[in-house]
Amino acid sequence: MYWRIIFRLWSAIRGGSSTSFHMTTVKLLDSGNLVLIRSETILWQSFDHPTDTFLPGMKLTAGINLTSWTSQDDPAPGNFTFQEDQVRQNQYIVKKITTSWSLIWSEPEDRCSVFNFCGNFGSCNRQDRRICKCLPGFEPKFRDNWNTENYLDGCIRKSPICIENVKVDHFLSLKMIKVGDPSDTTEKESAEECKQECLSDCICQAYSYESTERSPTCSFWSNELNNIQEQIQRGIDLYVRVPLSDIDPSANDEWLDEVEIQWKPPLSPICNSSNDCNDWPHSTCNMTKDGTKRCLCDAKFQWNLSDFNCAPGQGLEEFKNEVVLIAKLQHRNLVKLLGYCIQGDEKMLLYEYMPNKSLDSFLFDRTLCVLLNWKIRFDIILGIARGLLYLHQDSRLKIIHRDLKTSNVLLDEEMNPKISDFGLARIFGGKQTEATTTRVVGTYGYMSPEYALDGFFSDKSDVFSFGVVVLEVISGKKNTGFYQTEKALSLLGYAWKLWKEDKAYDLMDQTLRETCKVDEFLRCVNVGLLCVQEDPNDRPTMSNVVFMLGSETATLPIPKQAAFVVRRSLSSTASSSTTKPERWNELTTSIEEGR
């Protein structure tokens, strides 16, 4: 124990014969009071000489005060004292009842409350199973220590920042963050000014921007970030400087607490001879590359994952259908067909060249996605909507695409979207508005429930697919992932949950924080959820979608529950792949149907 005043409290008389001293004892009571007792009389007690802690049973009388330590490790007198007010008249109320002490508040509340528990550039999240992790672009300074849950040494950068002749550094946007005090604070008119000032200073590690009624303020951190905590109710949006090369999908997935499920479809049945394949027409028993004999589909057939059978691949009929359709379609948001070739079993389409490939190659690449600012993404959404409106209403033929997804949206040199792949499209004649098929083909995750489960499709099936694409574009998340993994929510379920909780803004891709127009973003969330409603009759037409997206004053309808799916575990998915779900919200996988 530490005492600020040094004096003799008690000592034994050597060689004395007085029995009174032999009866003097020192005891540390359960209350924490250190007492000196002789014949049941307290000669001295530590409760009369408090230091920095007030314990139950102490009396804070006149002239007695509590004094803080200089620091957690230094017991020297600090800067703060606590004592009874000697100036004002105090009123004391004594209740003649038996009471007990109850703990109302204490510090540290948990491990994250301990200053810099995870070390520099380490982030503490009290809700995670692993309480400490390095920020994206950083790694443990001493990994062996981290394996033993010793995080004090923190994290270091994987690559240095501010390197000449290298692509400009990027800022990772982290929400609801608590961090140590900034090195400097100044007034700036916009977040972009903060960003540029930080980029111009090679020692700048991070910045934050806060727009208040008094004045917009920028805060800069030039030293290593410390005492970082996540999920703080009144936390700030912190922008951490990271080299573009160090922003990889695995780091972002870990940070966002999202899991992308790479589902492997069920393999063909195992066999010993071709007789074992009688239950799977158009297949014979053959050796596979892994040395296992399986029932493999004959030529011109391929394994159908939804029917667990051999089904015809894309034949001449589908190919000619695609050629005829595309040749008749002329719209700036539809891909242009230049030619085709058929030779034997080989079939080839020649499209106009799309230098930026497909939308998904940008959207789900954690390096390339930063190139898709909000304006580009919003224009892409509008372009896809106008392309679908043309197919459904404005072209000479009413066409249902049936396979709209991000990989079927191509981008030209100016990032204009063009819908492609009409191999599964269907023409509706006259006043036809819907149809039914026994051959369900497409991509689960984008297919509407009524089509995936019952083979029923209409223009509202494309509307559903469009809604999924919208939510993927604005969130940067795949509909094949788990979000809030403890609840196993698909993207649609996650978006619906945030919408109900009035937290739709949290769905935004973190790379959009600096460029996003909030009103347009919330409008896209609203429209996306309207498009993925369970009942196709509740979904808007594409003409209504285009109007809602383009109108800043229109009052949008409130969406009903999304037709989201709650996926089960991977093991249960594999074992139940041959069984059709009984309810829409039990669809378990997102798989691409081969053609």
XYZ file of C-alpha atoms in Angstrom:
595
model
C 0.000 0.000 0.000
C 1.070 3.603 -0.600
C 0.752 6.430 1.937
C 1.298 10.089 1.215
C 2.152 10.990 4.906
C 4.834 8.960 6.619
C 4.673 8.610 10.408
C 5.026 5.859 12.976
C 1.730 4.063 13.381
C 2.753 1.336 15.788
C 5.834 -0.588 16.876
C 6.584 -3.352 19.341
C 8.743 -2.667 22.423
C 11.614 -5.073 22.342
C 12.465 -6.750 25.588
C 9.383 -5.363 27.344
C 7.200 -7.477 29.548
C 3.962 -5.530 29.283
C 1.194 -7.892 28.333
C -0.860 -5.087 26.789
C 1.427 -4.958 23.757
C 1.094 -8.658 23.209
C -2.623 -8.131 22.743
C -2.182 -5.598 19.921
C -2.868 -6.995 16.440
C -3.154 -5.809 12.831
C -6.021 -7.092 10.711
C -7.122 -6.542 7.107
C -10.900 -6.779 7.252
C -13.117 -8.063 4.418
C -14.259 -4.475 3.844
C -10.709 -3.518 2.846
C -10.060 -1.624 6.093
C -6.608 -2.179 7.628
C -7.037 -1.859 11.424
C -4.764 -1.828 14.486
C -6.642 -3.450 17.407
C -5.905 -3.750 21.121
C -8.469 -5.408 23.373
C -11.147 -4.997 20.684
C -10.411 -1.268 20.532
C -9.387 0.201 17.176
C -6.242 2.253 17.685
C -5.870 3.161 14.010
C -7.594 2.322 10.705
C -6.829 2.996 7.068
C -10.421 4.160 6.446
C -9.517 7.371 8.307
C -6.675 8.007 5.873
C -8.085 7.355 2.374
C -5.892 7.670 -0.699
C -7.602 7.455 -4.102
C -10.480 5.034 -3.401
C -13.699 5.437 -1.421
C -14.913 2.101 -0.064
C -18.200 1.131 1.619
C -17.882 1.916 5.336
C -15.627 4.945 4.955
C -16.643 8.314 6.380
C -15.798 11.335 4.296
C -15.707 13.961 7.051
C -14.370 17.495 7.028
C -10.687 17.694 6.239
C -10.524 14.289 4.573
C -10.243 14.000 0.814
C -9.443 11.529 -1.936
C -6.505 12.230 -4.235
C -5.986 10.593 -7.608
C -2.797 8.847 -8.685
C -0.601 10.471 -11.288
C -1.263 7.508 -13.594
C -2.440 3.935 -13.408
C 1.091 2.767 -12.605
C 2.321 5.773 -10.575
C 0.785 6.274 -7.065
C 2.221 9.756 -6.661
C -0.468 12.432 -5.975
C -2.281 13.384 -9.162
C -4.218 16.423 -10.334
C -7.658 15.559 -8.965
C -9.109 15.591 -5.447
C -12.528 14.777 -4.060
C -13.770 16.182 -0.751
C -16.813 17.448 1.083
C -17.891 20.983 0.190
C -16.822 23.147 3.148
C -18.498 26.346 1.938
C -22.142 25.494 1.401
C -24.498 24.195 4.066
C -24.839 20.464 3.698
C -27.927 18.513 4.518
C -27.694 14.919 5.676
C -30.590 12.493 5.687
C -30.330 9.337 7.753
C -32.760 6.519 6.994
C -33.233 4.069 9.848
C -33.391 1.024 7.614
C -30.993 -1.748 6.795
C -29.388 -1.151 3.405
C -26.670 -2.711 1.320
C -24.307 -1.367 -1.278
C -25.081 -1.995 -4.952
C -22.675 -1.438 -7.809
C -23.953 1.240 -10.181
C -20.886 1.918 -12.312
C -17.250 0.908 -12.387
C -14.204 1.371 -14.543
C -12.711 -0.341 -16.391
C -16.015 -1.866 -17.464
C -14.336 -4.578 -19.532
C -11.071 -5.292 -21.327
C -11.841 -2.797 -24.094
C -12.161 -0.082 -21.441
C -8.506 -0.584 -20.470
C -6.518 2.127 -22.225
C -4.994 0.905 -25.513
C -5.735 -2.720 -24.651
C -5.140 -3.858 -28.249
C -2.043 -1.716 -28.772
C -1.369 0.848 -31.480
C -3.398 0.339 -34.687
C -5.231 -2.502 -32.956
C -8.995 -2.274 -32.633
C -11.001 -3.582 -29.679
C -14.539 -4.890 -30.185
C -16.224 -6.172 -27.031
C -18.883 -7.950 -29.117
C -16.454 -10.112 -31.096
C -15.273 -13.525 -30.021
C -11.726 -12.362 -30.736
C -11.659 -9.068 -28.910
C -8.638 -7.539 -30.711
C -7.798 -7.310 -34.389
C -5.560 -5.190 -36.554
C -7.034 -2.526 -38.790
C -7.202 -3.489 -42.490
C -3.760 -2.938 -44.002
C -2.022 -3.755 -40.693
C -0.696 -6.928 -39.076
C 0.365 -7.930 -35.529
C 3.779 -6.616 -34.571
C 4.532 -9.871 -32.761
C 2.144 -12.567 -33.944
C 3.230 -15.082 -31.306
C 2.143 -12.672 -28.586
C -1.242 -12.235 -30.238
C -1.703 -16.001 -30.305
C -1.455 -15.922 -26.497
C -3.862 -12.945 -26.316
C -1.102 -10.496 -25.430
C -1.992 -7.528 -27.622
C 0.022 -4.746 -25.960
C 2.556 -4.439 -28.801
C -0.259 -3.699 -31.239
C -0.023 -3.725 -35.020
C 2.242 -2.350 -37.720
C 1.615 -1.420 -41.345
C 2.024 -4.104 -43.982
C 3.357 -1.483 -46.402
C 4.588 2.091 -45.914
C 2.417 5.036 -46.924
C 3.292 8.113 -48.981
C 5.635 6.359 -51.418
C 6.681 8.197 -54.578
C 5.716 6.776 -57.991
C 3.077 4.602 -56.331
C -0.694 4.856 -56.615
C -2.172 7.333 -54.190
C -3.017 6.087 -50.727
C -6.622 5.324 -49.898
C -8.661 5.992 -46.773
C -10.664 3.250 -45.112
C -13.855 4.579 -43.572
C -14.514 3.131 -40.106
C -17.803 3.984 -38.392
C -18.676 4.435 -34.717
C -15.031 4.487 -33.643
C -13.400 5.744 -30.458
C -9.731 6.654 -30.774
C -7.042 8.528 -28.856
C -6.792 12.311 -28.994
C -5.892 13.836 -32.391
C -2.617 15.625 -33.040
C -4.295 18.662 -34.566
C -7.766 20.102 -35.132
C -8.719 22.771 -37.651
C -11.770 24.187 -39.411
C -12.513 22.947 -42.933
C -15.517 23.389 -45.184
C -15.783 19.796 -46.400
C -14.563 16.260 -45.833
C -12.755 16.424 -49.172
C -10.588 19.285 -47.887
C -9.698 17.187 -44.846
C -8.767 14.269 -47.072
C -6.557 16.331 -49.368
C -4.739 17.993 -46.465
C -4.039 14.602 -44.908
C -2.794 13.231 -48.246
C -0.447 16.191 -48.633
C 1.218 15.426 -45.295
C 3.220 12.190 -45.263
C 3.033 11.856 -41.485
C -0.771 12.042 -41.446
C -2.121 8.637 -40.412
C -5.864 9.346 -40.282
C -8.459 12.085 -40.203
C -12.072 12.654 -39.230
C -14.602 15.258 -40.298
C -17.460 16.529 -38.168
C -19.986 19.059 -39.400
C -21.571 20.806 -36.426
C -23.815 23.831 -36.063
C -20.900 25.905 -34.813
C -18.271 25.059 -37.407
C -17.140 22.076 -39.502
C -14.028 20.560 -37.973
C -11.220 18.342 -39.218
C -9.123 16.301 -36.824
C -5.790 14.800 -37.857
C -3.698 12.022 -36.304
C 0.030 12.207 -37.047
C 1.180 9.597 -34.542
C 0.241 5.954 -34.252
C -3.459 5.482 -33.513
C -4.127 4.163 -30.025
C -7.032 3.170 -27.783
C -9.201 2.245 -30.787
C -12.614 0.830 -29.927
C -15.430 -0.237 -32.266
C -19.205 -0.001 -31.988
C -19.184 3.078 -29.761
C -22.623 4.696 -29.677
C -21.286 8.228 -30.012
C -18.169 7.278 -31.928
C -16.780 9.155 -34.895
C -16.285 8.236 -38.540
C -12.531 7.707 -38.798
C -10.675 7.625 -42.127
C -7.453 5.616 -41.818
C -4.730 6.004 -44.428
C -3.770 2.732 -46.113
C -1.814 1.941 -49.297
C -4.159 0.801 -52.060
C -2.166 -2.421 -52.419
C -3.005 -3.427 -48.837
C -6.767 -3.219 -49.246
C -7.700 -6.837 -49.947
C -11.037 -8.667 -49.711
C -10.042 -10.842 -46.762
C -9.134 -7.812 -44.640
C -12.355 -6.017 -45.465
C -14.474 -9.127 -44.929
C -12.916 -9.567 -41.486
C -13.488 -5.927 -40.633
C -17.088 -5.884 -41.810
C -17.948 -9.119 -40.043
C -19.232 -10.641 -43.254
C -18.705 -14.142 -44.579
C -18.802 -14.962 -48.265
C -19.911 -18.542 -48.720
C -18.269 -20.366 -51.613
C -20.824 -23.124 -51.933
C -19.681 -26.210 -53.777
C -22.600 -27.854 -55.620
C -23.323 -31.555 -55.081
C -21.225 -33.848 -57.230
C -22.557 -36.422 -59.639
C -23.593 -39.769 -58.071
C -20.886 -42.361 -57.344
C -21.116 -45.585 -59.357
C -19.372 -48.903 -60.033
C -20.892 -49.603 -63.456
C -23.235 -47.912 -65.913
C -26.126 -49.940 -64.473
C -25.830 -47.786 -61.367
C -26.643 -44.736 -63.506
C -30.058 -45.911 -64.708
C -31.769 -43.475 -62.377
C -29.937 -40.609 -64.087
C -30.795 -40.684 -67.827
C -28.220 -39.437 -70.324
C -25.319 -40.438 -68.060
C -22.726 -43.226 -67.981
C -20.258 -44.412 -65.352
C -16.799 -42.930 -65.936
C -13.648 -42.178 -63.990
C -13.211 -38.565 -62.859
C -9.944 -36.681 -62.400
C -9.898 -37.400 -58.671
C -9.988 -41.152 -59.349
C -13.647 -41.618 -58.357
C -16.188 -43.306 -60.604
C -19.267 -41.155 -61.090
C -22.337 -40.963 -63.325
C -21.207 -38.312 -65.792
C -23.565 -36.663 -68.262
C -23.272 -37.537 -71.940
C -22.278 -35.006 -74.577
C -24.699 -32.085 -75.006
C -25.938 -32.657 -71.443
C -24.729 -31.228 -68.165
C -25.427 -31.730 -64.469
C -28.527 -29.790 -63.422
C -28.072 -28.656 -59.829
C -31.721 -27.904 -59.135
C -33.151 -31.161 -60.566
C -30.149 -33.326 -59.583
C -30.170 -34.777 -63.095
C -28.605 -34.489 -66.551
C -30.258 -31.738 -68.563
C -29.567 -30.331 -72.028
C -27.011 -27.549 -72.077
C -27.390 -24.453 -74.186
C -28.269 -25.931 -77.531
C -28.855 -24.521 -80.947
C -32.338 -23.386 -79.934
C -31.126 -21.160 -77.101
C -28.297 -19.809 -79.222
C -30.531 -18.825 -82.133
C -32.984 -17.342 -79.651
C -30.262 -15.077 -78.304
C -29.167 -14.001 -81.785
C -32.703 -13.169 -82.921
C -33.491 -11.240 -79.769
C -30.345 -9.149 -79.648
C -30.535 -8.343 -83.347
C -33.949 -6.762 -82.824
C -32.982 -4.755 -79.740
C -31.533 -1.263 -80.047
C -30.944 0.671 -76.834
C -27.951 2.455 -75.324
C -28.158 0.254 -72.223
C -28.288 -3.061 -74.093
C -25.228 -4.753 -75.534
C -24.854 -4.494 -79.310
C -24.473 -7.682 -81.353
C -21.898 -7.457 -84.157
C -22.052 -11.028 -85.474
C -22.205 -14.753 -84.707
C -20.722 -18.074 -85.787
C -22.008 -21.677 -85.745
C -19.686 -24.535 -86.638
C -20.549 -28.020 -85.461
C -21.074 -27.928 -81.720
C -19.247 -24.609 -81.410
C -21.397 -21.497 -81.135
C -20.035 -17.973 -80.732
C -21.498 -14.487 -80.374
C -19.487 -11.378 -81.211
C -20.499 -8.402 -79.058
C -19.244 -4.844 -79.083
C -16.053 -4.563 -77.057
C -16.582 -3.684 -73.397
C -13.173 -2.506 -72.059
C -14.300 -2.471 -68.423
C -15.704 -6.001 -68.474
C -18.640 -6.768 -66.170
C -20.059 -4.854 -63.222
C -19.263 -7.601 -60.707
C -15.541 -7.481 -61.588
C -15.458 -3.928 -60.184
C -18.113 -4.150 -57.510
C -16.743 -7.106 -55.545
C -13.040 -6.388 -55.991
C -11.839 -4.488 -52.912
C -9.189 -2.712 -54.977
C -11.281 -1.768 -58.010
C -14.477 -0.911 -56.140
C -12.973 2.387 -54.973
C -13.187 3.545 -58.603
C -16.982 3.295 -58.462
C -17.932 6.524 -56.718
C -21.549 7.304 -55.919
C -22.314 9.156 -59.167
C -21.038 6.244 -61.249
C -23.040 3.712 -59.229
C -26.236 5.754 -59.354
C -25.873 6.211 -63.121
C -25.330 2.455 -63.485
C -28.544 1.752 -61.555
C -30.474 4.223 -63.725
C -28.995 2.743 -66.900
C -29.972 -0.814 -65.961
C -33.482 0.380 -65.076
C -33.883 2.118 -68.438
C -32.598 -0.947 -70.267
C -35.144 -3.187 -68.522
C -37.924 -0.666 -69.165
C -37.092 -0.860 -72.859
C -37.273 -4.665 -72.793
C -40.569 -4.744 -70.895
C -42.401 -1.874 -72.526
C -40.700 0.160 -75.231
C -39.273 -2.444 -77.631
C -41.314 -4.015 -80.422
C -41.358 -7.258 -78.447
C -42.007 -7.594 -74.744
C -38.991 -9.494 -73.420
C -38.358 -11.039 -70.006
C -34.615 -11.383 -69.447
C -34.789 -14.052 -66.668
C -31.068 -13.866 -65.806
C -30.310 -10.291 -64.782
C -27.303 -10.129 -62.433
C -24.174 -8.046 -61.965
C -22.038 -10.374 -64.103
C -24.488 -9.871 -67.004
C -24.128 -6.085 -66.872
C -21.172 -4.952 -68.989
C -19.433 -1.570 -68.699
C -18.113 0.473 -71.629
C -15.151 2.839 -71.531
C -17.277 5.528 -69.837
C -18.705 3.068 -67.280
C -22.124 3.075 -68.961
C -24.006 -0.170 -68.190
C -25.211 -2.510 -70.919
C -27.372 -5.558 -70.218
C -26.072 -8.723 -71.892
C -26.700 -12.499 -72.131
C -30.183 -13.043 -73.557
C -29.860 -16.831 -73.806
C -32.641 -17.386 -71.251
C -34.872 -14.515 -72.338
C -38.504 -15.131 -73.297
C -40.693 -13.176 -75.702
C -44.225 -12.355 -74.575
C -46.681 -11.958 -77.409
C -49.786 -9.804 -77.590
C -51.212 -9.062 -74.156
C -49.367 -11.906 -72.435
C -48.049 -10.848 -69.024
C -46.900 -14.108 -67.428
C -45.869 -17.691 -68.162
C -44.922 -20.948 -66.462
C -42.047 -23.318 -67.195
C -41.035 -26.737 -65.910
C -37.395 -25.987 -66.686
C -36.246 -23.401 -64.170
C -32.919 -21.930 -65.236
C -31.118 -18.859 -64.009
C -29.075 -17.866 -60.992
C -30.342 -18.443 -57.464
C -29.913 -15.321 -55.406
C -31.252 -13.236 -58.284
C -34.270 -15.385 -59.182
C -37.626 -14.381 -57.727
C -39.167 -16.909 -55.313
C -42.177 -17.627 -57.510
C -39.879 -18.459 -60.424
C -37.261 -20.432 -58.489
C -39.806 -22.608 -56.701
C -42.847 -22.748 -58.986
C -41.482 -21.913 -62.451
C -43.796 -18.893 -62.636
C -42.249 -15.823 -64.286
C -43.305 -12.405 -65.550
C -41.842 -8.927 -65.887
C -41.996 -8.795 -62.079
C -39.362 -11.569 -62.043
C -36.936 -9.177 -63.723
C -37.997 -6.466 -61.273
C -36.983 -8.746 -58.396
C -33.574 -9.407 -59.995
C -33.140 -5.668 -60.519
C -33.843 -5.052 -56.818
C -31.102 -7.513 -55.848
C -28.675 -5.787 -58.231
C -29.535 -2.367 -56.753
C -28.833 -3.540 -53.202
C -25.552 -5.140 -54.309
C -24.434 -1.982 -56.131
C -25.062 0.397 -53.218
C -23.704 -1.938 -50.533
C -20.798 -3.604 -52.342
C -22.019 -6.891 -50.847
C -22.970 -10.121 -52.587
C -26.339 -11.731 -52.047
C -24.440 -15.000 -51.516
C -22.938 -13.791 -48.246
C -23.886 -13.996 -44.592
C -24.341 -10.624 -42.889
C -24.681 -10.435 -39.119
C -23.485 -14.012 -39.163
C -25.124 -14.999 -35.906
C -28.485 -14.530 -37.648
C -27.336 -15.903 -41.040
C -29.044 -13.100 -42.978
C -28.768 -12.832 -46.738
C -28.182 -9.383 -48.196
C -31.942 -8.945 -48.664
C -32.629 -9.954 -45.081
C -29.850 -7.709 -43.813
C -31.137 -4.724 -45.842
C -34.709 -5.330 -44.653
C -33.572 -5.509 -41.015
C -31.654 -2.220 -41.291
C -34.634 -0.575 -43.001
C -37.015 -1.622 -40.228
C -34.590 -0.303 -37.594
C -34.241 3.013 -39.464
C -30.552 2.278 -40.043
C -30.605 1.995 -43.843
C -27.565 4.282 -44.048
C -25.483 1.483 -42.494
C -25.979 -0.566 -45.671
C -23.746 1.811 -47.631
C -20.461 0.565 -49.058
C -17.795 2.194 -46.889
C -15.936 3.423 -49.978
C -18.914 5.713 -50.759
C -18.905 7.691 -47.506
C -17.189 10.709 -49.010
C -19.041 10.903 -52.355
C -22.530 9.660 -51.535
C -25.665 11.792 -51.717
C -27.692 10.557 -48.780
C -31.118 11.303 -50.294
C -30.277 9.356 -53.459
C -28.845 6.489 -51.438
C -31.939 6.153 -49.245
C -34.098 6.369 -52.364
C -32.175 3.450 -53.869
C -32.599 1.392 -50.688
C -36.340 2.094 -50.733
C -36.698 1.209 -54.422
C -34.522 -1.894 -54.044
C -36.684 -3.206 -51.188
C -39.873 -2.438 -53.136
C -38.523 -4.566 -55.990
C -37.717 -7.610 -53.816
C -41.044 -7.836 -51.991
C -42.409 -11.345 -51.589
C -45.648 -10.848 -53.498
C -44.959 -10.048 -57.185
C -48.138 -7.952 -57.278
C -46.589 -5.608 -54.701
C -43.499 -4.983 -56.806
C -43.447 -1.860 -58.997
C -43.178 -1.948 -62.780
C -39.940 -0.779 -64.347
C -41.660 2.409 -65.540
C -42.492 3.200 -61.909
C -38.940 2.302 -60.886
C -37.426 4.728 -63.402
C -39.793 7.459 -62.214
C -39.025 6.884 -58.518
C -35.269 6.851 -59.081
C -35.355 10.055 -61.111
C -37.741 12.051 -58.925
C -36.447 14.050 -55.973
C -39.923 15.043 -54.776
C -42.025 11.900 -55.221
C -43.268 10.159 -52.078
C -42.160 6.533 -52.290
C -44.324 3.658 -51.011
C -43.257 1.854 -47.858
C -41.935 -1.618 -48.775
C -43.381 -4.777 -47.310
C -41.232 -7.652 -46.083
C -38.512 -8.644 -48.502
C -38.477 -12.141 -49.947
C -35.181 -12.737 -48.192
C -33.775 -16.130 -47.423
C -32.231 -17.252 -44.141
C -29.595 -19.754 -45.141
C -28.723 -22.763 -43.069
C -25.263 -24.092 -42.358
C -23.101 -25.452 -45.133
C -23.446 -29.040 -43.998
C -27.217 -28.932 -43.943
C -27.214 -27.277 -47.344
C -25.208 -30.032 -48.938
C -27.284 -32.778 -47.414
C -30.596 -31.282 -48.476
C -29.740 -30.240 -51.996
C -32.185 -32.647 -53.594
C -35.147 -31.530 -51.554
C -37.245 -28.583 -52.654
C -37.836 -26.017 -49.933
C -41.377 -25.875 -48.652
C -41.366 -22.146 -47.974
C -39.771 -19.213 -49.752
C -37.675 -18.263 -46.771
C -36.060 -21.691 -46.684
C -34.213 -21.401 -49.994
C -30.765 -22.460 -48.889
C -28.184 -21.785 -51.582
C -27.069 -19.369 -54.254
C -25.907 -21.382 -57.219
C -25.430 -20.593 -60.879
C -27.468 -22.732 -63.223
C -25.346 -23.981 -66.104
C -26.565 -23.460 -69.623
